[in-house]
PDB file of C-alpha atoms in Angstrom:
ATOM      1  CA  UNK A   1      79.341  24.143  49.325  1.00  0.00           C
ATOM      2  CA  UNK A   2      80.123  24.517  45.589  1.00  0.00           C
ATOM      3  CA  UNK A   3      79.388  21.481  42.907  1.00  0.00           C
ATOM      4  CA  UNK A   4      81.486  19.753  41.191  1.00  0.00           C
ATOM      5  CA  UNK A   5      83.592  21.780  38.978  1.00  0.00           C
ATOM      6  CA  UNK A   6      83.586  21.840  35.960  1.00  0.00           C
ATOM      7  CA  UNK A   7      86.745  20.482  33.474  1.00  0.00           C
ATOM      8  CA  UNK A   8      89.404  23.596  33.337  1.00  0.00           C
ATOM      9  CA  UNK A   9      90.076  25.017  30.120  1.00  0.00           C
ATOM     10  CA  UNK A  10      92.708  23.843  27.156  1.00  0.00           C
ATOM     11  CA  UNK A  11      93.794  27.691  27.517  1.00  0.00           C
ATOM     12  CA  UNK A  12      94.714  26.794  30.928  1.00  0.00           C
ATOM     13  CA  UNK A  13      96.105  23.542  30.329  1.00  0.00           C
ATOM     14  CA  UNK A  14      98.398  25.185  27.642  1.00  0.00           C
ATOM     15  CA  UNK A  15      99.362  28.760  30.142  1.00  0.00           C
ATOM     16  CA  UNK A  16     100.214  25.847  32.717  1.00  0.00           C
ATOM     17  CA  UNK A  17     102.594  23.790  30.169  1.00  0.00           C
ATOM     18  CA  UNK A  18     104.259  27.106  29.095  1.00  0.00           C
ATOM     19  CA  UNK A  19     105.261  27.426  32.614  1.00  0.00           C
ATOM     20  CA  UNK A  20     107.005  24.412  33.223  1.00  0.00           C
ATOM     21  CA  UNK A  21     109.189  24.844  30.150  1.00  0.00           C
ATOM     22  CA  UNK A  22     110.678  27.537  32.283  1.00  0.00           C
ATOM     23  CA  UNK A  23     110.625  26.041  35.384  1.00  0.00           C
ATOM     24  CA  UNK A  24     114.510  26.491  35.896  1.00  0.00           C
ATOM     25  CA  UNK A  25     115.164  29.898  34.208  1.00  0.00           C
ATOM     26  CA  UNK A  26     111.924  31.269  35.627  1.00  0.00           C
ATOM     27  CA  UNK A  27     111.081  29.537  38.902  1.00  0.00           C
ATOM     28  CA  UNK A  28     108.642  32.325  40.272  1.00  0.00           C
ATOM     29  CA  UNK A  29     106.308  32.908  36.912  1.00  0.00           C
ATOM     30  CA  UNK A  30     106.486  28.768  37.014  1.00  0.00           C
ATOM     31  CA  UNK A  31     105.259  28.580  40.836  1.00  0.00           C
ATOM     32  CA  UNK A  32     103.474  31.286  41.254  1.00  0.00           C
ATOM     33  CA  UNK A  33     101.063  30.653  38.334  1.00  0.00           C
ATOM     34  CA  UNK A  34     100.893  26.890  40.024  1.00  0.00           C
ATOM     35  CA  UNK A  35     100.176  28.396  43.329  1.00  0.00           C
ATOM     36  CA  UNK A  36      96.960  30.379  41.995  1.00  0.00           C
ATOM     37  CA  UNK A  37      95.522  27.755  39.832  1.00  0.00           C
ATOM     38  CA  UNK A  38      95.636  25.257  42.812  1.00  0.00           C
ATOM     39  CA  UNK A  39      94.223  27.324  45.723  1.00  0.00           C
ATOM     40  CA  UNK A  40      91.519  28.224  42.084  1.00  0.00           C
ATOM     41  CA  UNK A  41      90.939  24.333  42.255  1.00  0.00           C
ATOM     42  CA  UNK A  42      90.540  24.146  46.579  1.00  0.00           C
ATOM     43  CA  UNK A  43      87.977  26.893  46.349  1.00  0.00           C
ATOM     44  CA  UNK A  44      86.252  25.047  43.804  1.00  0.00           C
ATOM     45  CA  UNK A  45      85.720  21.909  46.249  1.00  0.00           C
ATOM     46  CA  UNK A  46      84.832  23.748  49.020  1.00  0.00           C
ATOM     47  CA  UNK A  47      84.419  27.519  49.832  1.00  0.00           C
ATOM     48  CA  UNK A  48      86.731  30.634  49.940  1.00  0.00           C
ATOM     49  CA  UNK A  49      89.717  29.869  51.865  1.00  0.00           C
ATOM     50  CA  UNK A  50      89.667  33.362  53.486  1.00  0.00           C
ATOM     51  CA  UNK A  51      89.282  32.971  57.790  1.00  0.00           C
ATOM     52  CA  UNK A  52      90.261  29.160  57.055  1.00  0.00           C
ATOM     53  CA  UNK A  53      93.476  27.035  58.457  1.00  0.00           C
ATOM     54  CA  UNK A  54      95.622  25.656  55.714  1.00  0.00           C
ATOM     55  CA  UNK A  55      98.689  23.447  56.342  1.00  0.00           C
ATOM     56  CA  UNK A  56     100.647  23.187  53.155  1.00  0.00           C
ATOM     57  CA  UNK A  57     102.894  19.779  53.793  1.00  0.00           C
ATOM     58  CA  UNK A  58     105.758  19.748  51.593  1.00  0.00           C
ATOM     59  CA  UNK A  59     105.367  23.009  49.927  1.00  0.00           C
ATOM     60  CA  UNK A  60     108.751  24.232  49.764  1.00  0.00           C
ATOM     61  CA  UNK A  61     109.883  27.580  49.319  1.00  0.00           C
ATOM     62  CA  UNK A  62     105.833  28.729  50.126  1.00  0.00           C
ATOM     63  CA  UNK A  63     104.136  29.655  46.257  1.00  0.00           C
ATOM     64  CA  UNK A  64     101.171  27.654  47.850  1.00  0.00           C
ATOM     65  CA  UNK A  65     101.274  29.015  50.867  1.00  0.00           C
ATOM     66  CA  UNK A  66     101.547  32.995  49.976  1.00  0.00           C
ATOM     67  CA  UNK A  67      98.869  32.084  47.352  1.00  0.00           C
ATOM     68  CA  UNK A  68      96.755  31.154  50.311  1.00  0.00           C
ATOM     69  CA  UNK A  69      97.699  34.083  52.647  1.00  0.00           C
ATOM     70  CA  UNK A  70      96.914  36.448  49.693  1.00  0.00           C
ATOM     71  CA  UNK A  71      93.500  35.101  49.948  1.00  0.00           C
ATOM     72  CA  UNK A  72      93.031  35.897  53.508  1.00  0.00           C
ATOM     73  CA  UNK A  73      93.468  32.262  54.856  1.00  0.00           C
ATOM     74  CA  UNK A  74      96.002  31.379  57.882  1.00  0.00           C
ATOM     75  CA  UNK A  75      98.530  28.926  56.283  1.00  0.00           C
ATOM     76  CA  UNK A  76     101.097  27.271  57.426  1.00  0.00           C
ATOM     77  CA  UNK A  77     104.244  25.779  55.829  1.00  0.00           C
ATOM     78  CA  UNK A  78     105.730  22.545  57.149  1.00  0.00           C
ATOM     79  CA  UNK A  79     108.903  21.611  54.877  1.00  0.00           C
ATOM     80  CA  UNK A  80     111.141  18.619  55.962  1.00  0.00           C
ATOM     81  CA  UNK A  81     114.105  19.746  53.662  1.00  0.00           C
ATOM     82  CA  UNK A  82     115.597  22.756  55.303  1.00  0.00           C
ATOM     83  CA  UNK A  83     117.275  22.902  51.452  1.00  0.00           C
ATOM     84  CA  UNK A  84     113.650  23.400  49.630  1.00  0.00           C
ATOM     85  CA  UNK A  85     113.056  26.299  51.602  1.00  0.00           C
ATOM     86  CA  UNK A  86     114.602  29.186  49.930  1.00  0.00           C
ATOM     87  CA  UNK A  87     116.325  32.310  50.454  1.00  0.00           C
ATOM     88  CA  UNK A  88     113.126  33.409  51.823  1.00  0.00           C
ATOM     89  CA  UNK A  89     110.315  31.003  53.219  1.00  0.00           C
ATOM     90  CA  UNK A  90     107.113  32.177  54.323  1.00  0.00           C
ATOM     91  CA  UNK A  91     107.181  33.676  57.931  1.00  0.00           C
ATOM     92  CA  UNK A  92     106.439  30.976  60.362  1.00  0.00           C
ATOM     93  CA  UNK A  93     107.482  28.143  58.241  1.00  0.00           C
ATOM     94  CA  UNK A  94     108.646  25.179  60.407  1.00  0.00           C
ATOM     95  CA  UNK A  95     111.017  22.261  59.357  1.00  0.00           C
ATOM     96  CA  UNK A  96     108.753  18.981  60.061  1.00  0.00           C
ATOM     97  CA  UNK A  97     108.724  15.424  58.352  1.00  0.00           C
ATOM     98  CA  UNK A  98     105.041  14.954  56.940  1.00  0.00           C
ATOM     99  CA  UNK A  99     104.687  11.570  58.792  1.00  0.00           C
ATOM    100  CA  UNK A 100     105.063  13.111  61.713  1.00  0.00           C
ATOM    101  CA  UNK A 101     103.652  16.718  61.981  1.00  0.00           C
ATOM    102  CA  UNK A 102     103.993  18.411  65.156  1.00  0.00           C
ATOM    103  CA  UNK A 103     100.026  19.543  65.249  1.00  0.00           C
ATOM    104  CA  UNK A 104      96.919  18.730  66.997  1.00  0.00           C
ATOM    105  CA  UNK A 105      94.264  16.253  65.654  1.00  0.00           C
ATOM    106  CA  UNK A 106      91.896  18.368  63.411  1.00  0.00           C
ATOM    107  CA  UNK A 107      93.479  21.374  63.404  1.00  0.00           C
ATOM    108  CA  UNK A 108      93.094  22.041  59.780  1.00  0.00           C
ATOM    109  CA  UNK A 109      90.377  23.363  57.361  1.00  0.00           C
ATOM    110  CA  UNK A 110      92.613  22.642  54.497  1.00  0.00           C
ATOM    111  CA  UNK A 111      95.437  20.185  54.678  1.00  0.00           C
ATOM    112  CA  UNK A 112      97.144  20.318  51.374  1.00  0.00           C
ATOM    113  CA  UNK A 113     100.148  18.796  49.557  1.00  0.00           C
ATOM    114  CA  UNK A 114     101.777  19.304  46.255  1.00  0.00           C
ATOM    115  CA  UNK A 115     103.544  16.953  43.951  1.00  0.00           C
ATOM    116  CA  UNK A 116     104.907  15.354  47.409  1.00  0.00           C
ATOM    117  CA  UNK A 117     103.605  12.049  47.279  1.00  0.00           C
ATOM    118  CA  UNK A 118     105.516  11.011  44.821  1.00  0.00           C
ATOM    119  CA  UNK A 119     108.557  11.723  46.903  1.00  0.00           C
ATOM    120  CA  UNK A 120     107.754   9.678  50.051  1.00  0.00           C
ATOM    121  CA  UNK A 121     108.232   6.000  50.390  1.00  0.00           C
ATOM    122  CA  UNK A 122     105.379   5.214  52.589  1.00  0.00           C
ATOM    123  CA  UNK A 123     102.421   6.984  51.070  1.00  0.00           C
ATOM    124  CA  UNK A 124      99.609   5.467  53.487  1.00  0.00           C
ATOM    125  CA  UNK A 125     101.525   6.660  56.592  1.00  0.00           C
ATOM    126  CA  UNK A 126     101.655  10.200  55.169  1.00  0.00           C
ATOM    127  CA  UNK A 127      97.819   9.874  53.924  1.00  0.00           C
ATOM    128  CA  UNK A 128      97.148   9.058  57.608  1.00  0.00           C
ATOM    129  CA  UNK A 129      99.229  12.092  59.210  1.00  0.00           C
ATOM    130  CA  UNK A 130      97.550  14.305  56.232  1.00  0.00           C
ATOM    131  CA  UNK A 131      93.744  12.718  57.532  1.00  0.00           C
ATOM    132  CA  UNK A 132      94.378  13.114  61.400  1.00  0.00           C
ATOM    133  CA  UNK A 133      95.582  17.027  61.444  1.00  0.00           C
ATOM    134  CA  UNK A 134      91.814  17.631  59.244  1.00  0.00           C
ATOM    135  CA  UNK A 135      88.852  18.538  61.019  1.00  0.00           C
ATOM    136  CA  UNK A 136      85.829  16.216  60.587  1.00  0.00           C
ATOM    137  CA  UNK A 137      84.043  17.664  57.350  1.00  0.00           C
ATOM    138  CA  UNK A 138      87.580  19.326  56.269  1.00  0.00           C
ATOM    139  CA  UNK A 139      89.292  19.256  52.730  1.00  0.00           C
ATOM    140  CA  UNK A 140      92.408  17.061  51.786  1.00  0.00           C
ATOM    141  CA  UNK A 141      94.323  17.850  48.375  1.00  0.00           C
ATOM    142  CA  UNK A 142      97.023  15.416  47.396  1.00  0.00           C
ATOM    143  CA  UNK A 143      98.030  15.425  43.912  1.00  0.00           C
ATOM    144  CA  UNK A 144     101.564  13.753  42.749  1.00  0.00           C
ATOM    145  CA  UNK A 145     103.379  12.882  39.978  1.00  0.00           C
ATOM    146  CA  UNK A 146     102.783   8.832  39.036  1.00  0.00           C
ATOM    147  CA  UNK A 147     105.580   6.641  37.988  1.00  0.00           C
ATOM    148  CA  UNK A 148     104.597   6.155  34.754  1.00  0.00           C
ATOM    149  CA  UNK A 149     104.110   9.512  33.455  1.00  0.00           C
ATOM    150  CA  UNK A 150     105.486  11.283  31.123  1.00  0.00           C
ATOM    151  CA  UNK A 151     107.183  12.936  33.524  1.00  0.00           C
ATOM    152  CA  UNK A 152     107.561  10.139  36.113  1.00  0.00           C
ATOM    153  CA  UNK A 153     111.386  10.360  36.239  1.00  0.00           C
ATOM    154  CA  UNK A 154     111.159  13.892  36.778  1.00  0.00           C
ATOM    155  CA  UNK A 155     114.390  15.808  35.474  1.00  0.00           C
ATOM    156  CA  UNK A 156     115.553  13.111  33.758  1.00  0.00           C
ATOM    157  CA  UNK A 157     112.313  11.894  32.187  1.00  0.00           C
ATOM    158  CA  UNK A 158     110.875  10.223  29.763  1.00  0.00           C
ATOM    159  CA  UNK A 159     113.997   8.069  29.914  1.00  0.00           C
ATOM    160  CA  UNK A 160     113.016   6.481  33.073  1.00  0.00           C
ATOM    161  CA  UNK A 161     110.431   4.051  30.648  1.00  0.00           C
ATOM    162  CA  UNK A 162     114.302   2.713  29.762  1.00  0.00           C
ATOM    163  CA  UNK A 163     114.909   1.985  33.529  1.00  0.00           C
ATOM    164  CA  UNK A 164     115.607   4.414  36.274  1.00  0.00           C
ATOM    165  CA  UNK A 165     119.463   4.453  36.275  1.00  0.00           C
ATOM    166  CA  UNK A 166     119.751   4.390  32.300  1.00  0.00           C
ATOM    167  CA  UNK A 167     118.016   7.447  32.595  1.00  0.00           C
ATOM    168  CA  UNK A 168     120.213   8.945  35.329  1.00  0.00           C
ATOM    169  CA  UNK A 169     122.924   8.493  33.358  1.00  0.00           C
ATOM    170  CA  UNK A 170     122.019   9.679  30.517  1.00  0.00           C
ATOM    171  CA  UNK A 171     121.461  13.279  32.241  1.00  0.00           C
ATOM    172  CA  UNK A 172     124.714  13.401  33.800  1.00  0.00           C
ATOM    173  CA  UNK A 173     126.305  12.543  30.611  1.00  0.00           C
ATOM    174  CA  UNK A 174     124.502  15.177  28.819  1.00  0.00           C
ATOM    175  CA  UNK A 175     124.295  18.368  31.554  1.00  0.00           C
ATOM    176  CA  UNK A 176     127.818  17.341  33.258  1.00  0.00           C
ATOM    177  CA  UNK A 177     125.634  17.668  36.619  1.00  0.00           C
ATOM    178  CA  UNK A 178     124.010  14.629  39.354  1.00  0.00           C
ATOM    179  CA  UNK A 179     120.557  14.294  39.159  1.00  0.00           C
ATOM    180  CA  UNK A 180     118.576  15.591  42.022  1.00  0.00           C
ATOM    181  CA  UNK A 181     116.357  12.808  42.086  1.00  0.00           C
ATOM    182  CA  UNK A 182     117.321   8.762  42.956  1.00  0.00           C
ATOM    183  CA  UNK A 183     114.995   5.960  42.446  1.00  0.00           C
ATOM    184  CA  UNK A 184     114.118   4.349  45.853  1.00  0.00           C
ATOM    185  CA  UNK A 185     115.811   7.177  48.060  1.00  0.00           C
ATOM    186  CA  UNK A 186     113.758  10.572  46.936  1.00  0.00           C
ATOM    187  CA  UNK A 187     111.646   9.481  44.385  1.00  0.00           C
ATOM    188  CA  UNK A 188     109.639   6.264  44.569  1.00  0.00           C
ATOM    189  CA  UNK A 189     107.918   4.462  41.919  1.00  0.00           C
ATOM    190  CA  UNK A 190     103.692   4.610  42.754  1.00  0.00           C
ATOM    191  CA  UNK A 191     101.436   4.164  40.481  1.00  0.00           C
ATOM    192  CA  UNK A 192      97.781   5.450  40.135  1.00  0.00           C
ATOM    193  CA  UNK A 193      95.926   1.830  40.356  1.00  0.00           C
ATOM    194  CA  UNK A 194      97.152   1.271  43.983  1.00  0.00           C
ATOM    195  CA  UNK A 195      97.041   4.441  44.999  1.00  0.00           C
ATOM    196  CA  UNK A 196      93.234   4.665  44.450  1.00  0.00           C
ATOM    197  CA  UNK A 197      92.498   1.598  46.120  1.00  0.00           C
ATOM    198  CA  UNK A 198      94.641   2.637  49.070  1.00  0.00           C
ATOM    199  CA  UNK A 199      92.620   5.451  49.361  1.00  0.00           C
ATOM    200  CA  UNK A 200      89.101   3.616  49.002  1.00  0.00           C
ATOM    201  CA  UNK A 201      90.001   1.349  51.889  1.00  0.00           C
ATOM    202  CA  UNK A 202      90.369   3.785  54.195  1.00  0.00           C
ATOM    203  CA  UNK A 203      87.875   4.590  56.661  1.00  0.00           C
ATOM    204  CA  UNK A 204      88.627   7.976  57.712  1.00  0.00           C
ATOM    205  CA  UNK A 205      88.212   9.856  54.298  1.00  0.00           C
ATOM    206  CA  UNK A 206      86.253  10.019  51.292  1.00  0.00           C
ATOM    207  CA  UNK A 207      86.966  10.566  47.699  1.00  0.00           C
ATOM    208  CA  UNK A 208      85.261  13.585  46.563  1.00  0.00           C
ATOM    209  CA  UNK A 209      87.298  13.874  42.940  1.00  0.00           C
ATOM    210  CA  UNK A 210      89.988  11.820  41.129  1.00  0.00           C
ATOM    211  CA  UNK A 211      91.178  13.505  38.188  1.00  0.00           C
ATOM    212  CA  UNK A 212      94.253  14.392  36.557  1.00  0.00           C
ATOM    213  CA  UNK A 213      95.646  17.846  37.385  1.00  0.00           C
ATOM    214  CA  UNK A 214      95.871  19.659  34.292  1.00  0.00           C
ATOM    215  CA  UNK A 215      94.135  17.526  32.001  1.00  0.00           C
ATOM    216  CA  UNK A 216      91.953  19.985  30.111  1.00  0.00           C
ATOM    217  CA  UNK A 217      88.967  17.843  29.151  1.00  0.00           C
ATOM    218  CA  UNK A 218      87.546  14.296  30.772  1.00  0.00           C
ATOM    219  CA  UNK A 219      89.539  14.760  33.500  1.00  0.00           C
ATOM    220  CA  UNK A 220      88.374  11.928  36.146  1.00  0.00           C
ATOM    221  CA  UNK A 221      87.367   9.979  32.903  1.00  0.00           C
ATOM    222  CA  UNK A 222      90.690   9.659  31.734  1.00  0.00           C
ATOM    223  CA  UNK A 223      91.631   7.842  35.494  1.00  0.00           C
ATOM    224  CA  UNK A 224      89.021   5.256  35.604  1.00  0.00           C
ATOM    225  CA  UNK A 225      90.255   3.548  32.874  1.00  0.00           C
ATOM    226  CA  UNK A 226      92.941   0.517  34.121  1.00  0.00           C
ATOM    227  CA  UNK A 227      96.579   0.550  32.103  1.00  0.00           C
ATOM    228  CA  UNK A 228      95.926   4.113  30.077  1.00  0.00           C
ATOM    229  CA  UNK A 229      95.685   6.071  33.438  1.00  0.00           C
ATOM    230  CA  UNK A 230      98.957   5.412  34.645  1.00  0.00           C
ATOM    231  CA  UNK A 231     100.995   7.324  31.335  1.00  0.00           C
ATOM    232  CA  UNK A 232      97.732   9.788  30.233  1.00  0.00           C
ATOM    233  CA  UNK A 233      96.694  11.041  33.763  1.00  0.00           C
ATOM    234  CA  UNK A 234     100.079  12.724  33.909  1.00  0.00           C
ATOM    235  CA  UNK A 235      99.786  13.954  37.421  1.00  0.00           C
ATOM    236  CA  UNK A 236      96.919  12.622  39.642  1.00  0.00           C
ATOM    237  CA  UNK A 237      94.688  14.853  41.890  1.00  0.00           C
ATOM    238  CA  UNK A 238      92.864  13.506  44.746  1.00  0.00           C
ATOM    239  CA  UNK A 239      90.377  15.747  46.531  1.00  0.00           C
ATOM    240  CA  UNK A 240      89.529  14.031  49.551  1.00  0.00           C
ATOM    241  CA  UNK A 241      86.828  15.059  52.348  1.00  0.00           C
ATOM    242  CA  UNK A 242      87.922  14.058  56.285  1.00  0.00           C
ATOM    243  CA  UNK A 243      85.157  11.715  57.555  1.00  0.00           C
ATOM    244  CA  UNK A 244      83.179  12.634  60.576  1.00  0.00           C
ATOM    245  CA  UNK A 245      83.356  10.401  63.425  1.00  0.00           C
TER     246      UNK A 245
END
């Protein structure tokens, strides 16, 4: 079992940032550098993922779940919107809902889920199904996207700080297209605060790390402090570990 890793790097902080400025005209450099800094960040919580079972929950079109392959682990893709899955999806990938996941209890080494939380509108129900298909001992990673990030509002952000459908209209006034994204239908409004002590009341997990994602430097500093988490974290990362019972 590794330590506790150390911060990343501003250089890597800055490569990531680069990417999602081109996350519409180059969706593959974008995910594909995502996908290999986040199985990078698994690895560093636990061991290689090679000979492991991975369920990626949510991943859509598979980066994540090639990144793992490449690596030598089994993965699996279970994607609820037959729309996010691409041209091409992994082989194997199966339409599923996360709250309900057609697996067996504990079948997992590595459950893992990717800027999905932030998209469901009961988070402790899909915690649960994300808990029960880990094996006792196994490795949980959830990171998502709070509300009050800079990029909270997603396409349309920062604009959602002005309220969610100001900010909707706004992008349809100035792209001529809908947003993708509607406030209390596919996008939901959590925050980091509640989140955390959701996840502390639980009984069937443990918080190994809470951190933000790509912050470069005081990384689970930077969420432990009340009011300045919720806009600096950007995008929370919990690394949880599946109790044994």
């Amino acid at each position: 079992m590794h330590g506790r890793p150390k911060d990343p790097s501003l250089r890597r902080s800055l490569a990531l940032f680069r990417a999602f400025l081109h996350e519409q005209d180059d969706p593959e450099s974008c995910y594909s550098l995502l996908a290999r800094d986040a199985v990078d960040q698994v690895e560093a919580y636990g061991e290689a993922v090679a000979g492991r079972t991975v369920v990626d929950v949510g991943g859509g079109s598979g980066y994540f779940t090639e990144e793992f392959r490449r690596r030598g682990a089994d993965a699996y893709l279970f994607e609820p919107d037959v729309g996010e899955l691409g041209e091409k999806p992994p082989d194997g990938a199966v339409i599923a809902d996360g709250y309900l996941l057609p697996l067996g209890d504990g079948v997992a080494d590595v459950t893992f889920s990717s800027n999905v939380l932030e998209h469901v509108a009961d988070p402790e129900t899909f915690l649960s199904e994300l808990a029960r298909v880990t094996r006792p001992g196994g490795l949980i990673y959830v990171s998502f996207t709070n509300w009050l990030s800079p990029w909270g509002g997603h396409e349309w952000a920062p604009w959602h700080y002005f309220g969610a459908e100001r900010a909707r209209a706004r992008y349809r006034r100035r792209t001529g297209r809908p947003t993708k994204h509607a406030l209390g239908e596919n996008l939901f409004a959590h925050h980091i605060g509640p989140t955390l002590r959701q996840v502390r009341a639980r009984d069937d997990v443990r918080i190994v790390s809470a951190r933000s994602r790509y912050w470069p430097f005081l990384a689970e500093t930077v969420v432990k402090a009340p009011g300045i988490r919720e806009v600096a974290t950007w995008n929370l990362l919990l690394v949880l570990r599946r109790c044994q019972r």
